[in-house]
Coordinates of C-alpha atoms in Angstrom, one line a residue:
M1 CA 0.0 0.0 0.0
N2 CA 1.6 3.2 -1.1
E3 CA 1.8 6.4 1.0
S4 CA -0.9 8.2 -1.0
A5 CA -3.4 5.5 0.1
N6 CA -2.4 6.0 3.7
E7 CA -2.7 9.8 3.6
S8 CA -6.3 10.2 3.8
A9 CA -9.5 11.4 4.7
W10 CA -12.0 10.2 7.3
G11 CA -10.6 9.3 10.6
E12 CA -7.1 10.7 10.9
A13 CA -5.3 14.1 11.3
P14 CA -2.9 15.3 8.6
A15 CA 0.9 14.8 8.4
W16 CA 1.4 18.6 8.1
A17 CA -0.5 19.1 11.4
E18 CA 1.2 16.2 13.3
A19 CA 4.4 14.8 12.0
E20 CA 3.8 11.3 13.3
R21 CA 0.3 10.9 11.8
N22 CA -0.9 10.4 8.2
G23 CA -4.6 11.1 8.0
S24 CA -7.6 13.2 7.4
L25 CA -7.9 16.9 6.9
W26 CA -8.0 19.1 9.9
P27 CA -10.7 21.8 9.6
G28 CA -9.5 24.6 7.4
A29 CA -6.6 22.6 5.9
P30 CA -6.0 22.9 2.2
P31 CA -7.6 20.1 0.1
P32 CA -5.5 17.1 -0.7
S33 CA -3.7 16.9 -4.0
A34 CA -5.2 13.5 -4.8
I35 CA -8.3 11.7 -3.7
N36 CA -7.7 8.7 -1.5
P37 CA -9.1 5.5 -3.1
W38 CA -10.3 4.3 0.4
D39 CA -12.5 7.4 0.6
V40 CA -13.8 6.6 -2.9
M41 CA -14.7 3.1 -1.8
L42 CA -16.5 4.4 1.3
C43 CA -18.4 6.9 -0.8
V44 CA -19.4 4.2 -3.3
S45 CA -20.4 1.9 -0.4
G46 CA -22.5 4.7 1.1
T47 CA -24.3 5.3 -2.2
A48 CA -25.2 1.7 -2.6
I49 CA -26.4 1.5 1.1
A50 CA -28.6 4.6 0.7
C51 CA -30.2 3.4 -2.5
E52 CA -30.9 -0.2 -1.2
N53 CA -32.4 1.0 2.0
A54 CA -34.4 3.8 0.5
I55 CA -36.3 1.1 -1.4
V56 CA -37.0 -0.9 1.8
V57 CA -38.1 2.3 3.6
A58 CA -40.4 3.3 0.8
I59 CA -42.0 -0.2 0.5
I60 CA -42.7 -0.4 4.2
F61 CA -44.0 3.2 4.4
Y62 CA -46.4 2.9 1.5
T63 CA -47.7 -0.6 2.3
P64 CA -50.2 -0.6 5.2
A65 CA -50.0 -4.4 5.5
L66 CA -46.3 -4.1 6.4
R67 CA -46.9 -2.0 9.5
T68 CA -46.8 -4.8 11.9
P69 CA -44.5 -4.6 14.9
M70 CA -41.8 -6.7 13.2
F71 CA -41.8 -4.6 10.0
V72 CA -41.8 -1.4 12.0
L73 CA -38.4 -2.6 13.5
V74 CA -37.2 -3.6 10.0
G75 CA -38.2 -0.1 8.9
S76 CA -36.1 1.4 11.7
L77 CA -33.1 -0.7 10.7
A78 CA -33.5 0.4 7.0
T79 CA -33.9 4.0 8.0
A80 CA -30.7 3.9 10.2
D81 CA -28.8 2.2 7.3
L82 CA -30.1 4.8 4.8
L83 CA -28.9 7.6 7.0
A84 CA -25.5 5.9 7.5
G85 CA -25.1 5.6 3.7
A86 CA -26.0 9.2 3.2
G87 CA -23.6 10.2 5.9
L88 CA -20.7 8.4 4.1
V89 CA -21.5 10.3 1.0
L90 CA -21.7 13.6 2.8
N91 CA -18.5 12.9 4.6
F92 CA -16.7 12.5 1.2
V93 CA -18.1 15.8 0.0
F94 CA -17.2 17.7 3.2
Q95 CA -13.6 16.3 3.1
Y96 CA -12.8 17.3 -0.4
A97 CA -15.1 20.2 -1.1
L98 CA -16.4 21.9 2.0
S99 CA -13.8 21.1 4.7
S100 CA -14.4 22.9 8.0
Q101 CA -14.3 22.1 11.7
T102 CA -18.1 22.4 12.0
A103 CA -18.7 20.1 9.1
S104 CA -16.2 17.5 10.5
L105 CA -18.0 17.4 13.9
V106 CA -21.5 17.3 12.4
T107 CA -20.5 14.5 9.9
V108 CA -18.8 12.3 12.5
G109 CA -21.7 12.8 14.9
F110 CA -24.2 11.9 12.1
L111 CA -22.3 8.7 11.3
V112 CA -22.0 7.7 14.9
A113 CA -25.7 8.2 15.5
S114 CA -26.7 6.4 12.3
F115 CA -24.5 3.3 12.8
T116 CA -25.5 3.2 16.4
A117 CA -29.1 3.2 15.5
S118 CA -28.4 0.4 13.0
V119 CA -26.7 -1.8 15.6
I120 CA -29.4 -1.2 18.2
S121 CA -32.1 -1.8 15.7
L122 CA -30.6 -5.3 15.1
L123 CA -30.7 -5.9 18.8
A124 CA -34.4 -4.8 18.9
I125 CA -35.2 -7.2 16.1
T126 CA -33.6 -10.0 18.0
V127 CA -35.6 -9.1 21.1
D128 CA -38.8 -9.0 19.1
R129 CA -38.0 -12.4 17.5
Y130 CA -37.5 -13.9 21.0
F131 CA -40.8 -12.6 22.4
S132 CA -42.6 -13.6 19.2
L133 CA -41.7 -17.2 19.9
Y134 CA -41.7 -17.1 23.7
N135 CA -45.2 -15.4 23.9
A136 CA -46.6 -16.5 20.5
L137 CA -50.2 -16.4 21.7
T138 CA -50.1 -12.8 22.9
Y139 CA -47.7 -11.4 20.3
F140 CA -50.3 -9.7 18.1
S141 CA -51.6 -7.4 20.9
E142 CA -51.5 -3.7 21.8
K143 CA -49.0 -4.5 24.5
T144 CA -46.5 -5.7 21.8
L145 CA -47.1 -2.6 19.8
R146 CA -46.4 -0.4 22.8
W147 CA -43.2 -2.4 23.6
V148 CA -42.0 -2.0 20.0
H149 CA -42.6 1.8 20.2
A150 CA -40.7 1.9 23.5
M151 CA -37.7 0.1 21.8
L152 CA -37.8 2.5 18.9
L153 CA -37.8 5.5 21.3
A154 CA -34.9 4.1 23.2
T155 CA -33.0 3.1 20.0
W156 CA -33.1 6.6 18.5
G157 CA -32.8 8.4 21.8
V158 CA -29.5 6.7 22.7
S159 CA -28.2 7.0 19.1
L160 CA -28.9 10.7 19.0
L161 CA -27.2 11.2 22.4
L162 CA -24.1 9.3 21.3
G163 CA -24.0 11.2 18.0
L164 CA -24.3 14.6 19.8
L165 CA -21.3 13.9 22.2
P166 CA -18.6 14.9 19.7
V167 CA -20.5 18.1 18.7
L168 CA -21.1 19.0 22.3
G169 CA -17.4 18.9 23.1
W170 CA -16.3 15.3 23.5
N171 CA -13.7 15.5 20.7
C172 CA -10.0 15.9 20.4
L173 CA -9.8 19.2 18.4
E174 CA -8.3 21.0 21.4
R175 CA -6.4 17.9 22.7
P176 CA -4.7 16.2 19.8
A177 CA -2.9 13.8 22.1
S178 CA -6.3 12.3 23.1
C179 CA -7.3 11.5 19.5
S180 CA -8.3 7.9 18.6
I181 CA -8.0 6.1 15.3
V182 CA -11.2 7.9 14.2
W183 CA -10.6 11.6 14.1
P184 CA -11.9 13.7 15.8
L185 CA -13.3 11.2 18.3
T186 CA -11.3 10.8 21.6
R187 CA -10.0 7.4 22.5
A188 CA -12.3 7.3 25.5
N189 CA -15.3 8.0 23.3
L190 CA -14.4 5.4 20.7
T191 CA -13.7 2.9 23.5
L192 CA -17.2 3.5 24.9
L193 CA -18.7 2.9 21.5
A194 CA -16.7 -0.3 20.9
A195 CA -17.5 -1.7 24.3
A196 CA -21.2 -0.9 23.8
F197 CA -21.1 -2.8 20.5
L198 CA -19.5 -5.9 22.2
V199 CA -22.2 -5.9 24.9
I200 CA -24.9 -5.6 22.3
F201 CA -23.4 -8.5 20.3
A202 CA -23.2 -10.6 23.4
L203 CA -26.9 -9.9 24.2
M204 CA -27.8 -10.9 20.6
L205 CA -25.9 -14.1 20.8
T206 CA -27.6 -14.9 24.2
L207 CA -31.0 -14.3 22.8
Y208 CA -30.3 -16.3 19.7
F209 CA -29.3 -19.3 21.7
K210 CA -32.5 -19.0 23.7
I211 CA -34.4 -18.8 20.4
C212 CA -32.7 -22.0 19.3
K213 CA -33.8 -23.7 22.6
I214 CA -37.4 -22.7 22.0
V215 CA -37.3 -24.0 18.4
C216 CA -35.8 -27.3 19.6
R217 CA -38.6 -27.6 22.2
H218 CA -41.2 -26.9 19.6
A219 CA -39.6 -29.6 17.4
H220 CA -39.9 -32.1 20.2
Q221 CA -43.5 -31.3 20.7
I222 CA -44.2 -31.6 17.0
A223 CA -42.6 -34.9 16.8
L224 CA -44.9 -36.2 19.6
Q225 CA -48.1 -34.7 18.1
Q226 CA -47.4 -35.5 14.4
H227 CA -49.7 -32.6 13.5
F228 CA -49.6 -31.3 9.9
F229 CA -50.4 -27.7 10.8
A230 CA -47.9 -27.7 13.6
T231 CA -45.2 -29.0 11.2
S232 CA -46.1 -26.2 8.8
H233 CA -45.6 -23.7 11.7
Y234 CA -42.3 -25.3 12.6
V235 CA -41.0 -24.9 9.0
A236 CA -41.9 -21.2 9.2
T237 CA -40.2 -20.9 12.6
K238 CA -37.0 -22.5 11.2
K239 CA -37.1 -20.0 8.3
G240 CA -37.2 -17.1 10.8
V241 CA -34.4 -18.5 12.8
S242 CA -32.2 -19.1 9.7
T243 CA -32.8 -15.5 8.7
L244 CA -31.7 -14.3 12.2
A245 CA -28.6 -16.5 12.0
I246 CA -27.7 -15.0 8.7
V247 CA -28.2 -11.4 10.1
L248 CA -26.1 -12.2 13.2
G249 CA -23.4 -13.9 11.2
T250 CA -23.1 -11.0 8.8
F251 CA -23.3 -8.5 11.7
G252 CA -20.5 -10.1 13.6
A253 CA -18.2 -10.7 10.6
S254 CA -18.7 -7.1 9.5
W255 CA -18.4 -5.2 12.8
L256 CA -16.1 -7.3 15.1
P257 CA -12.8 -6.5 13.3
F258 CA -13.5 -2.7 13.5
A259 CA -14.7 -2.9 17.1
I260 CA -11.7 -4.8 18.3
Y261 CA -9.3 -2.5 16.4
C262 CA -11.0 0.5 18.1
L263 CA -10.0 -1.0 21.4
V264 CA -6.4 -1.9 20.6
G265 CA -5.5 0.6 17.9
Q266 CA -3.4 3.7 18.5
R267 CA -3.6 7.0 16.8
E268 CA -0.1 6.7 15.5
Y269 CA -1.0 3.5 13.5
P270 CA -1.2 3.9 9.7
P271 CA -4.7 5.0 8.6
V272 CA -4.9 2.1 6.2
Y273 CA -5.6 -0.2 9.2
T274 CA -8.6 1.9 10.1
Y275 CA -9.9 1.9 6.6
A276 CA -9.3 -1.9 6.2
T277 CA -11.6 -2.6 9.2
L278 CA -14.1 0.2 8.7
L279 CA -15.0 -0.6 5.1
P280 CA -16.2 -4.2 5.9
A281 CA -18.3 -2.7 8.7
T282 CA -20.2 -0.6 6.2
Y283 CA -21.1 -3.8 4.3
N284 CA -23.4 -4.9 7.0
S285 CA -25.7 -2.0 6.2
M286 CA -25.5 -3.0 2.5
I287 CA -26.3 -6.6 3.2
N288 CA -29.3 -6.0 5.6
P289 CA -31.8 -4.9 2.9
I290 CA -30.7 -7.7 0.6
I291 CA -31.6 -10.2 3.3
Y292 CA -35.0 -8.8 4.0
A293 CA -35.8 -8.1 0.3
Y294 CA -34.9 -11.5 -1.0
R295 CA -36.0 -13.7 2.0
N296 CA -39.4 -12.1 2.8
A297 CA -42.2 -12.9 0.4
E298 CA -44.2 -9.8 1.2
I299 CA -41.4 -7.4 0.6
Q300 CA -40.5 -9.3 -2.6
R301 CA -44.1 -8.9 -3.8
S302 CA -44.2 -5.2 -3.0
I303 CA -40.9 -4.6 -4.9
Y304 CA -42.2 -6.6 -7.8
M305 CA -45.4 -4.6 -8.0
L306 CA -43.5 -1.4 -7.7
L307 CA -41.1 -2.2 -10.5
C308 CA -44.0 -3.4 -12.7
G309 CA -45.8 -0.1 -12.2
C310 CA -48.8 -1.7 -10.6
F311 CA -48.1 -0.9 -7.0
R312 CA -51.3 -0.3 -4.9
A313 CA -51.0 0.8 -1.3
D314 CA -54.3 -1.0 -0.4
A315 CA -53.2 -4.3 -1.9
A316 CA -54.3 -7.3 0.1
Y317 CA -51.7 -9.4 1.8
R318 CA -51.9 -12.6 3.7
S319 CA -51.2 -12.2 7.4
R320 CA -47.9 -13.8 8.2
S321 CA -46.3 -15.0 11.4
P322 CA -43.4 -12.9 12.7
S323 CA -41.3 -16.1 12.4
E324 CA -41.6 -15.9 8.6
V325 CA -39.7 -12.5 8.5

């Protein structure tokens, strides 16, 4: 990797500002002579993320039948990923065209809030999946809807708070020695975010194993009863669990390298290490809509109708179990 690829944009301070660092533009610095290819890849990734998730958000918003608790959480995830993709594009624009201290703080806060909302939304979906199986008889009730709304409020409230921290003063603009591998976040701030991610990932794994236990118990009951409709329900439940396994596997593979590097990395390390772990993390937001679009029959049908020009907001849909999502 040549030096021009290491001197870059998002996440590091420039060599002319600190001799020991190769990295991003400080506010008010002159624009770089060449565009970093890593920044181009992040911008392309952000564009793809925004486009994919915009379709999911539009489908859920304009289809009344998809406003069940589970799809509300899916919509929250798609919205968070949409904002994250837009944030990556804006970050590229601000770095190379409109560089300023205010723009840098707002952009990094926006990205922190968006990606945090995406991660917490995945946790909320996992919690919803667990309760949909644990309390299947009472899942479709007003209590469930209130619980979903409470999770949404907590998700976006916490995400907004974490995103505002750099803007409100928790940054390293005045204290360069406290900078982390992601400029202008302090090492303490980035450590908090990484630790929170690991806790969320551990919670998701715990819930997933509990879901697997419930499915195994259902399978044992089905084997005893030999009931056709129960078998059909079990097949639907297996599909839901397999979807969750794919989401969790993608989630861990995408975010774990970056989270671990946030804990062990030092600001003096070459920026290429930050980019090499950050870029795969963005792929999680790119893969999420693909999973839901291609594995859920109702979203597939809505997309097909939209592309064919025959989309109707009042189209009838068969009510489906949350386990089928």
